[in-house]
């Protein structure tokens, strides 16, 4: 779980504070592909990426069609 806090500066100079969170779930590649297939998606390709830096990729994007 990643907690997020965003401050937006308003026209009057004050700030608006917003809080939210992201919950990430980790699955094996095989399990994820099976889940996608079960609900009608076909995996076309995979792309490795790192969300927070230019370091070694730690996530994958599944490009799918239905």
PDB file of C-alpha atoms in Angstrom:
ATOM      1  CA  UNK A   1       0.000   0.000   0.000  1.00  0.00           C
ATOM      2  CA  UNK A   2       1.347   3.408  -1.001  1.00  0.00           C
ATOM      3  CA  UNK A   3      -0.125   6.485   0.692  1.00  0.00           C
ATOM      4  CA  UNK A   4      -0.328   9.649  -1.416  1.00  0.00           C
ATOM      5  CA  UNK A   5      -0.776  13.281  -0.353  1.00  0.00           C
ATOM      6  CA  UNK A   6      -1.353  16.037  -2.907  1.00  0.00           C
ATOM      7  CA  UNK A   7      -1.339  19.776  -2.177  1.00  0.00           C
ATOM      8  CA  UNK A   8      -2.947  22.016  -4.807  1.00  0.00           C
ATOM      9  CA  UNK A   9      -2.434  25.778  -4.616  1.00  0.00           C
ATOM     10  CA  UNK A  10      -5.737  27.634  -4.941  1.00  0.00           C
ATOM     11  CA  UNK A  11      -6.265  31.043  -6.557  1.00  0.00           C
ATOM     12  CA  UNK A  12      -6.526  32.706  -3.133  1.00  0.00           C
ATOM     13  CA  UNK A  13      -3.051  31.450  -2.178  1.00  0.00           C
ATOM     14  CA  UNK A  14      -4.307  28.740   0.175  1.00  0.00           C
ATOM     15  CA  UNK A  15      -3.665  25.057  -0.414  1.00  0.00           C
ATOM     16  CA  UNK A  16      -6.109  22.182  -0.773  1.00  0.00           C
ATOM     17  CA  UNK A  17      -4.905  18.875   0.681  1.00  0.00           C
ATOM     18  CA  UNK A  18      -6.024  15.527  -0.778  1.00  0.00           C
ATOM     19  CA  UNK A  19      -5.123  12.047   0.453  1.00  0.00           C
ATOM     20  CA  UNK A  20      -5.441   8.735  -1.356  1.00  0.00           C
ATOM     21  CA  UNK A  21      -3.692   5.385  -1.594  1.00  0.00           C
ATOM     22  CA  UNK A  22      -2.732   2.746  -4.133  1.00  0.00           C
ATOM     23  CA  UNK A  23      -2.862  -0.949  -3.300  1.00  0.00           C
ATOM     24  CA  UNK A  24      -0.650  -3.138  -5.475  1.00  0.00           C
ATOM     25  CA  UNK A  25      -1.175  -6.862  -5.835  1.00  0.00           C
ATOM     26  CA  UNK A  26       1.572  -9.185  -7.025  1.00  0.00           C
ATOM     27  CA  UNK A  27       0.817 -12.307  -9.059  1.00  0.00           C
ATOM     28  CA  UNK A  28       3.019 -14.721 -10.959  1.00  0.00           C
ATOM     29  CA  UNK A  29       3.091 -14.107 -14.722  1.00  0.00           C
ATOM     30  CA  UNK A  30       1.413 -17.455 -15.384  1.00  0.00           C
ATOM     31  CA  UNK A  31      -1.396 -16.796 -12.882  1.00  0.00           C
ATOM     32  CA  UNK A  32      -2.028 -13.309 -14.270  1.00  0.00           C
ATOM     33  CA  UNK A  33      -2.133 -14.601 -17.858  1.00  0.00           C
ATOM     34  CA  UNK A  34      -4.625 -17.312 -16.797  1.00  0.00           C
ATOM     35  CA  UNK A  35      -6.834 -14.744 -15.033  1.00  0.00           C
ATOM     36  CA  UNK A  36      -6.804 -12.462 -18.083  1.00  0.00           C
ATOM     37  CA  UNK A  37      -7.640 -15.347 -20.430  1.00  0.00           C
ATOM     38  CA  UNK A  38     -10.504 -16.469 -18.162  1.00  0.00           C
ATOM     39  CA  UNK A  39     -12.190 -13.056 -18.511  1.00  0.00           C
ATOM     40  CA  UNK A  40     -11.681 -12.892 -22.271  1.00  0.00           C
ATOM     41  CA  UNK A  41      -8.382 -11.052 -22.751  1.00  0.00           C
ATOM     42  CA  UNK A  42      -5.530 -12.171 -24.995  1.00  0.00           C
ATOM     43  CA  UNK A  43      -2.033 -10.977 -24.013  1.00  0.00           C
ATOM     44  CA  UNK A  44      -0.454  -9.336 -27.078  1.00  0.00           C
ATOM     45  CA  UNK A  45       2.821  -8.206 -25.491  1.00  0.00           C
ATOM     46  CA  UNK A  46       4.569  -7.341 -22.228  1.00  0.00           C
ATOM     47  CA  UNK A  47       6.587  -4.193 -21.506  1.00  0.00           C
ATOM     48  CA  UNK A  48       9.000  -3.885 -18.587  1.00  0.00           C
ATOM     49  CA  UNK A  49       9.186  -0.572 -16.754  1.00  0.00           C
ATOM     50  CA  UNK A  50      10.105   1.092 -13.476  1.00  0.00           C
ATOM     51  CA  UNK A  51       7.524   3.539 -12.164  1.00  0.00           C
ATOM     52  CA  UNK A  52       9.811   5.630  -9.955  1.00  0.00           C
ATOM     53  CA  UNK A  53      13.261   5.800 -11.556  1.00  0.00           C
ATOM     54  CA  UNK A  54      15.492   4.792 -14.438  1.00  0.00           C
ATOM     55  CA  UNK A  55      16.799   1.773 -12.540  1.00  0.00           C
ATOM     56  CA  UNK A  56      16.181  -1.868 -13.403  1.00  0.00           C
ATOM     57  CA  UNK A  57      12.498  -2.432 -14.324  1.00  0.00           C
ATOM     58  CA  UNK A  58      10.421  -3.872 -11.490  1.00  0.00           C
ATOM     59  CA  UNK A  59       6.969  -3.904 -13.119  1.00  0.00           C
ATOM     60  CA  UNK A  60       5.354  -5.064 -16.344  1.00  0.00           C
ATOM     61  CA  UNK A  61       2.548  -3.672 -18.444  1.00  0.00           C
ATOM     62  CA  UNK A  62       0.385  -6.290 -20.138  1.00  0.00           C
ATOM     63  CA  UNK A  63      -0.889  -5.116 -23.536  1.00  0.00           C
ATOM     64  CA  UNK A  64      -4.109  -7.057 -24.152  1.00  0.00           C
ATOM     65  CA  UNK A  65      -6.994  -7.299 -26.593  1.00  0.00           C
ATOM     66  CA  UNK A  66     -10.520  -8.531 -25.953  1.00  0.00           C
TER      67      UNK A  66
END
